[in-house]
Amino acid sequence: DIQMTQSPSSLSASVGDRVTITCRASQSISDYLNWYQQKPGKAPKLLIYGASSLQSGVPSRFSGSGSGADFTLTISSLQPEDFATYYCQQSYSSPRTFGPGTKVDIK
Amino acid sequence: QVQLVQSGAEVKKPGASVKVSCKTSGYTFTGYYMHWVRQAPGQGLEWMGWINPNSGVTNFAQKFQGRVAMTRDTSFSTAYMELYSLISDDTAVYYCARANILGAFDIWGQGTTVTVSS
């Protein structure tokens, strides 16, 4: 199974900050890497697929990069509605593993 | 619009089984794989498996092999996930999620809370 790790596990940031979350796979997954945002009590929402493609309707302040085993989600200017937990997930092979999540809260 | 609407919350006793439905609308049901993901209270996301709604072929996480079934009814554009021999650790919110061509889960159901308690 492909293991996914994320760092940091949590971070505190202010509105307007640039935020970067990293995700690492235990083996190469090409660009089969997806990012989700989840708010409490809600279903996850797809932000980025294929490592760097922005899902329709997602603000352009979200961006993804990387390939192989190392990936990054960047929020260029954090907005109040961005405080949430972010998960990476590989869709390269089954089982389709998720990272443990990164909680972004208000500083 | 594209929607996945799941069945309501369930409370089950240990050893029982639960069947969750996921009714789809707004797209061709047989054109996209359907996955199931669960989330225990305060925990992360756990992938359970997928079903190809066109063929009915399934693939499960090893953890759930022999204890889960995923089926579909194309006449009703609905997918189902049934989990057997429930234990307290199966208490979780269960989600269905449609996969796009790159395997990303682009549409999610609202979630179904399953509580296992004696």
mmCIF file of C-alpha atoms in Angstrom:
data_model
loop_
_atom_site.group_PDB
_atom_site.id
_atom_site.type_symbol
_atom_site.label_atom_id
_atom_site.label_comp_id
_atom_site.label_asym_id
_atom_site.label_seq_id
_atom_site.Cartn_x
_atom_site.Cartn_y
_atom_site.Cartn_z
ATOM 1 C CA ASP A 1 0.000 0.000 0.000
ATOM 2 C CA ILE A 2 1.133 3.555 -0.670
ATOM 3 C CA GLN A 3 1.480 5.562 2.534
ATOM 4 C CA MET A 4 0.751 9.288 2.506
ATOM 5 C CA THR A 5 2.227 11.733 4.994
ATOM 6 C CA GLN A 6 1.480 15.425 5.442
ATOM 7 C CA SER A 7 3.266 18.244 7.192
ATOM 8 C CA PRO A 8 2.590 20.074 9.296
ATOM 9 C CA SER A 9 -0.221 18.292 11.107
ATOM 10 C CA SER A 10 -1.579 21.670 12.119
ATOM 11 C CA LEU A 11 -0.746 25.315 11.683
ATOM 12 C CA SER A 12 -1.974 28.668 12.883
ATOM 13 C CA ALA A 13 -2.111 31.503 10.390
ATOM 14 C CA SER A 14 -3.625 34.916 9.905
ATOM 15 C CA VAL A 15 -5.911 36.202 7.190
ATOM 16 C CA GLY A 16 -3.743 37.233 4.251
ATOM 17 C CA ASP A 17 -0.915 34.825 5.045
ATOM 18 C CA ARG A 18 0.610 32.546 2.452
ATOM 19 C CA VAL A 19 0.176 28.946 3.580
ATOM 20 C CA THR A 20 1.996 25.873 2.301
ATOM 21 C CA ILE A 21 1.150 22.273 3.110
ATOM 22 C CA THR A 22 3.304 19.395 1.951
ATOM 23 C CA CYS A 23 2.355 15.818 1.141
ATOM 24 C CA ARG A 24 4.712 12.926 0.540
ATOM 25 C CA ALA A 25 3.954 9.504 -0.907
ATOM 26 C CA SER A 26 5.897 6.386 0.053
ATOM 27 C CA GLN A 27 6.579 5.731 -3.630
ATOM 28 C CA SER A 28 6.199 7.564 -6.900
ATOM 29 C CA ILE A 29 2.587 8.272 -7.828
ATOM 30 C CA SER A 30 3.323 10.379 -10.912
ATOM 31 C CA ASP A 31 0.794 13.219 -10.689
ATOM 32 C CA TYR A 32 -2.106 11.191 -9.293
ATOM 33 C CA LEU A 33 -2.401 13.420 -6.253
ATOM 34 C CA ASN A 34 -5.531 15.225 -5.089
ATOM 35 C CA TRP A 35 -6.233 17.785 -2.395
ATOM 36 C CA TYR A 36 -9.451 18.174 -0.401
ATOM 37 C CA GLN A 37 -10.744 20.723 2.075
ATOM 38 C CA GLN A 38 -13.057 19.652 4.885
ATOM 39 C CA LYS A 39 -14.926 21.856 7.311
ATOM 40 C CA PRO A 40 -16.479 20.491 10.519
ATOM 41 C CA GLY A 41 -19.640 18.507 9.924
ATOM 42 C CA LYS A 42 -19.299 18.729 6.138
ATOM 43 C CA ALA A 43 -18.221 16.395 3.376
ATOM 44 C CA PRO A 44 -14.766 16.949 1.898
ATOM 45 C CA LYS A 45 -14.517 19.216 -1.134
ATOM 46 C CA LEU A 46 -12.128 18.631 -4.021
ATOM 47 C CA LEU A 47 -9.715 21.531 -4.517
ATOM 48 C CA ILE A 48 -6.923 20.217 -6.742
ATOM 49 C CA TYR A 49 -6.690 17.076 -8.858
ATOM 50 C CA GLY A 50 -3.861 15.662 -10.908
ATOM 51 C CA ALA A 51 -1.411 17.450 -8.574
ATOM 52 C CA SER A 52 -1.957 20.895 -10.109
ATOM 53 C CA SER A 53 -5.358 21.187 -11.814
ATOM 54 C CA LEU A 54 -7.797 23.510 -10.097
ATOM 55 C CA GLN A 55 -11.258 22.015 -9.666
ATOM 56 C CA SER A 56 -14.024 24.073 -11.241
ATOM 57 C CA GLY A 57 -15.350 26.745 -8.897
ATOM 58 C CA VAL A 58 -12.345 26.700 -6.559
ATOM 59 C CA PRO A 59 -10.732 30.123 -6.007
ATOM 60 C CA SER A 60 -7.447 30.743 -7.779
ATOM 61 C CA ARG A 61 -5.640 31.445 -4.490
ATOM 62 C CA PHE A 62 -5.399 27.646 -4.189
ATOM 63 C CA SER A 63 -2.651 25.975 -6.188
ATOM 64 C CA GLY A 64 -0.933 22.617 -6.247
ATOM 65 C CA SER A 65 2.459 21.494 -7.448
ATOM 66 C CA GLY A 66 4.750 18.499 -7.475
ATOM 67 C CA SER A 67 5.119 15.123 -9.100
ATOM 68 C CA GLY A 68 6.594 11.774 -8.233
ATOM 69 C CA ALA A 69 6.419 11.565 -4.463
ATOM 70 C CA ASP A 70 6.499 15.156 -3.198
ATOM 71 C CA PHE A 71 3.636 17.584 -3.486
ATOM 72 C CA THR A 72 2.573 20.981 -2.191
ATOM 73 C CA LEU A 73 -0.719 22.778 -1.666
ATOM 74 C CA THR A 74 -0.395 26.555 -1.463
ATOM 75 C CA ILE A 75 -2.981 29.111 -0.405
ATOM 76 C CA SER A 76 -1.609 32.428 -1.630
ATOM 77 C CA SER A 77 -3.626 34.694 0.670
ATOM 78 C CA LEU A 78 -5.559 32.962 3.415
ATOM 79 C CA GLN A 79 -9.209 33.973 3.701
ATOM 80 C CA PRO A 80 -11.554 33.505 6.670
ATOM 81 C CA GLU A 81 -13.417 30.723 4.869
ATOM 82 C CA ASP A 82 -10.175 28.758 4.358
ATOM 83 C CA PHE A 83 -9.856 27.703 7.979
ATOM 84 C CA ALA A 84 -10.403 23.978 7.669
ATOM 85 C CA THR A 85 -8.628 20.625 7.489
ATOM 86 C CA TYR A 86 -6.821 19.712 4.279
ATOM 87 C CA TYR A 87 -6.187 16.176 3.064
ATOM 88 C CA CYS A 88 -4.066 14.845 0.254
ATOM 89 C CA GLN A 89 -5.011 11.574 -1.448
ATOM 90 C CA GLN A 90 -3.370 9.401 -4.063
ATOM 91 C CA SER A 91 -5.395 7.966 -6.912
ATOM 92 C CA TYR A 92 -2.477 6.078 -8.473
ATOM 93 C CA SER A 93 -3.419 2.679 -7.114
ATOM 94 C CA SER A 94 -5.728 0.872 -4.702
ATOM 95 C CA PRO A 95 -6.101 1.270 -1.822
ATOM 96 C CA ARG A 96 -6.694 4.977 -2.481
ATOM 97 C CA THR A 97 -4.963 6.281 0.614
ATOM 98 C CA PHE A 98 -5.393 9.676 2.240
ATOM 99 C CA GLY A 99 -2.900 11.686 4.190
ATOM 100 C CA PRO A 100 -3.643 12.244 7.901
ATOM 101 C CA GLY A 101 -4.730 15.824 7.342
ATOM 102 C CA THR A 102 -3.482 19.334 8.134
ATOM 103 C CA LYS A 103 -5.663 21.533 10.306
ATOM 104 C CA VAL A 104 -5.421 25.240 9.530
ATOM 105 C CA ASP A 105 -6.720 27.476 12.261
ATOM 106 C CA ILE A 106 -6.723 31.128 13.164
ATOM 107 C CA LYS A 107 -3.663 32.622 14.811
ATOM 108 C CA GLN B 1 -27.029 19.740 -10.993
ATOM 109 C CA VAL B 2 -24.925 16.736 -10.072
ATOM 110 C CA GLN B 3 -25.950 15.377 -6.680
ATOM 111 C CA LEU B 4 -25.362 12.391 -4.460
ATOM 112 C CA VAL B 5 -27.998 12.018 -1.746
ATOM 113 C CA GLN B 6 -27.406 9.439 0.937
ATOM 114 C CA SER B 7 -29.794 7.632 3.232
ATOM 115 C CA GLY B 8 -30.359 8.702 6.802
ATOM 116 C CA ALA B 9 -28.540 8.018 10.027
ATOM 117 C CA GLU B 10 -28.519 4.501 11.440
ATOM 118 C CA VAL B 11 -28.049 3.051 14.906
ATOM 119 C CA LYS B 12 -27.053 -0.590 15.005
ATOM 120 C CA LYS B 13 -26.094 -3.160 17.605
ATOM 121 C CA PRO B 14 -22.760 -4.973 17.456
ATOM 122 C CA GLY B 15 -22.926 -7.916 15.087
ATOM 123 C CA ALA B 16 -25.633 -6.382 12.930
ATOM 124 C CA SER B 17 -25.228 -5.089 9.405
ATOM 125 C CA VAL B 18 -26.012 -1.736 7.809
ATOM 126 C CA LYS B 19 -26.838 -0.776 4.231
ATOM 127 C CA VAL B 20 -26.299 2.794 3.084
ATOM 128 C CA SER B 21 -27.696 4.100 -0.179
ATOM 129 C CA CYS B 22 -26.368 6.837 -2.432
ATOM 130 C CA LYS B 23 -28.872 8.153 -4.974
ATOM 131 C CA THR B 24 -27.335 10.034 -7.852
ATOM 132 C CA SER B 25 -28.766 12.615 -10.222
ATOM 133 C CA GLY B 26 -27.588 15.042 -12.866
ATOM 134 C CA TYR B 27 -25.138 12.769 -14.660
ATOM 135 C CA THR B 28 -24.813 9.366 -16.324
ATOM 136 C CA PHE B 29 -24.644 6.975 -13.385
ATOM 137 C CA THR B 30 -22.824 4.244 -15.282
ATOM 138 C CA GLY B 31 -20.118 6.599 -16.524
ATOM 139 C CA TYR B 32 -18.239 7.144 -13.267
ATOM 140 C CA TYR B 33 -16.832 4.863 -10.592
ATOM 141 C CA MET B 34 -18.344 5.302 -7.143
ATOM 142 C CA HIS B 35 -16.160 5.115 -4.062
ATOM 143 C CA TRP B 36 -16.997 4.831 -0.393
ATOM 144 C CA VAL B 37 -15.014 6.622 2.321
ATOM 145 C CA ARG B 38 -15.607 6.689 6.040
ATOM 146 C CA GLN B 39 -14.569 8.991 8.860
ATOM 147 C CA ALA B 40 -14.625 7.952 12.497
ATOM 148 C CA PRO B 41 -15.336 10.699 15.052
ATOM 149 C CA GLY B 42 -12.421 13.133 15.205
ATOM 150 C CA GLN B 43 -10.385 11.052 12.769
ATOM 151 C CA GLY B 44 -9.225 11.276 9.166
ATOM 152 C CA LEU B 45 -10.634 9.872 5.956
ATOM 153 C CA GLU B 46 -10.490 6.128 5.305
ATOM 154 C CA TRP B 47 -11.061 4.681 1.835
ATOM 155 C CA MET B 48 -13.229 1.564 1.763
ATOM 156 C CA GLY B 49 -13.540 0.598 -1.888
ATOM 157 C CA TRP B 50 -15.154 1.283 -5.232
ATOM 158 C CA ILE B 51 -17.763 -0.060 -7.574
ATOM 159 C CA ASN B 52 -17.913 0.282 -11.325
ATOM 160 C CA PRO B 53 -21.623 1.063 -11.788
ATOM 161 C CA ASN B 54 -21.500 -0.090 -15.398
ATOM 162 C CA SER B 55 -20.196 -3.605 -14.773
ATOM 163 C CA GLY B 56 -20.779 -4.054 -11.063
ATOM 164 C CA VAL B 57 -17.110 -4.931 -10.536
ATOM 165 C CA THR B 58 -15.856 -3.974 -7.094
ATOM 166 C CA ASN B 59 -12.548 -3.435 -5.330
ATOM 167 C CA PHE B 60 -12.211 -3.214 -1.562
ATOM 168 C CA ALA B 61 -9.572 -2.183 0.907
ATOM 169 C CA GLN B 62 -8.073 -5.296 2.432
ATOM 170 C CA LYS B 63 -9.279 -4.206 5.858
ATOM 171 C CA PHE B 64 -12.898 -4.628 4.732
ATOM 172 C CA GLN B 65 -12.544 -7.740 2.558
ATOM 173 C CA GLY B 66 -15.225 -10.265 3.455
ATOM 174 C CA ARG B 67 -17.176 -7.745 5.516
ATOM 175 C CA VAL B 68 -18.383 -5.276 2.899
ATOM 176 C CA ALA B 69 -20.505 -5.394 -0.209
ATOM 177 C CA MET B 70 -20.958 -2.665 -2.780
ATOM 178 C CA THR B 71 -23.826 -2.952 -5.238
ATOM 179 C CA ARG B 72 -25.794 -0.751 -7.569
ATOM 180 C CA ASP B 73 -29.189 -0.458 -9.160
ATOM 181 C CA THR B 74 -28.810 1.210 -12.529
ATOM 182 C CA SER B 75 -32.574 1.591 -12.886
ATOM 183 C CA PHE B 76 -32.552 3.935 -9.920
ATOM 184 C CA SER B 77 -29.037 5.385 -10.440
ATOM 185 C CA THR B 78 -28.263 4.358 -6.891
ATOM 186 C CA ALA B 79 -25.210 2.800 -5.276
ATOM 187 C CA TYR B 80 -25.252 0.845 -2.036
ATOM 188 C CA MET B 81 -22.673 -0.064 0.574
ATOM 189 C CA GLU B 82 -23.420 -2.798 3.093
ATOM 190 C CA LEU B 83 -21.144 -3.479 6.039
ATOM 191 C CA TYR B 84 -21.579 -6.679 8.041
ATOM 192 C CA SER B 85 -20.652 -7.865 11.533
ATOM 193 C CA LEU B 86 -20.508 -4.345 12.890
ATOM 194 C CA ILE B 87 -18.298 -3.458 15.837
ATOM 195 C CA SER B 88 -18.073 -0.247 17.844
ATOM 196 C CA ASP B 89 -15.063 0.865 15.765
ATOM 197 C CA ASP B 90 -17.355 1.004 12.725
ATOM 198 C CA THR B 91 -19.065 4.039 14.243
ATOM 199 C CA ALA B 92 -18.377 6.695 11.628
ATOM 200 C CA VAL B 93 -19.759 8.948 8.942
ATOM 201 C CA TYR B 94 -19.894 7.063 5.654
ATOM 202 C CA TYR B 95 -19.596 8.962 2.383
ATOM 203 C CA CYS B 96 -20.129 7.992 -1.217
ATOM 204 C CA ALA B 97 -17.991 9.921 -3.687
ATOM 205 C CA ARG B 98 -17.909 10.018 -7.468
ATOM 206 C CA ALA B 99 -14.486 9.667 -9.088
ATOM 207 C CA ASN B 100 -13.459 11.715 -12.100
ATOM 208 C CA ILE B 101 -11.290 10.371 -14.897
ATOM 209 C CA LEU B 102 -8.114 10.889 -12.834
ATOM 210 C CA GLY B 103 -9.614 9.184 -9.830
ATOM 211 C CA ALA B 104 -10.221 12.324 -7.803
ATOM 212 C CA PHE B 105 -13.450 12.426 -5.828
ATOM 213 C CA ASP B 106 -15.197 15.408 -7.377
ATOM 214 C CA ILE B 107 -18.700 14.978 -5.982
ATOM 215 C CA TRP B 108 -19.510 13.741 -2.478
ATOM 216 C CA GLY B 109 -22.678 12.682 -0.748
ATOM 217 C CA GLN B 110 -23.677 14.503 2.414
ATOM 218 C CA GLY B 111 -22.611 11.583 4.605
ATOM 219 C CA THR B 112 -24.502 8.992 6.638
ATOM 220 C CA THR B 113 -23.798 8.619 10.332
ATOM 221 C CA VAL B 114 -23.688 5.023 11.485
ATOM 222 C CA THR B 115 -23.545 4.444 15.223
ATOM 223 C CA VAL B 116 -22.764 0.991 16.573
ATOM 224 C CA SER B 117 -23.724 0.633 20.191
ATOM 225 C CA SER B 118 -25.179 -2.008 22.456
#
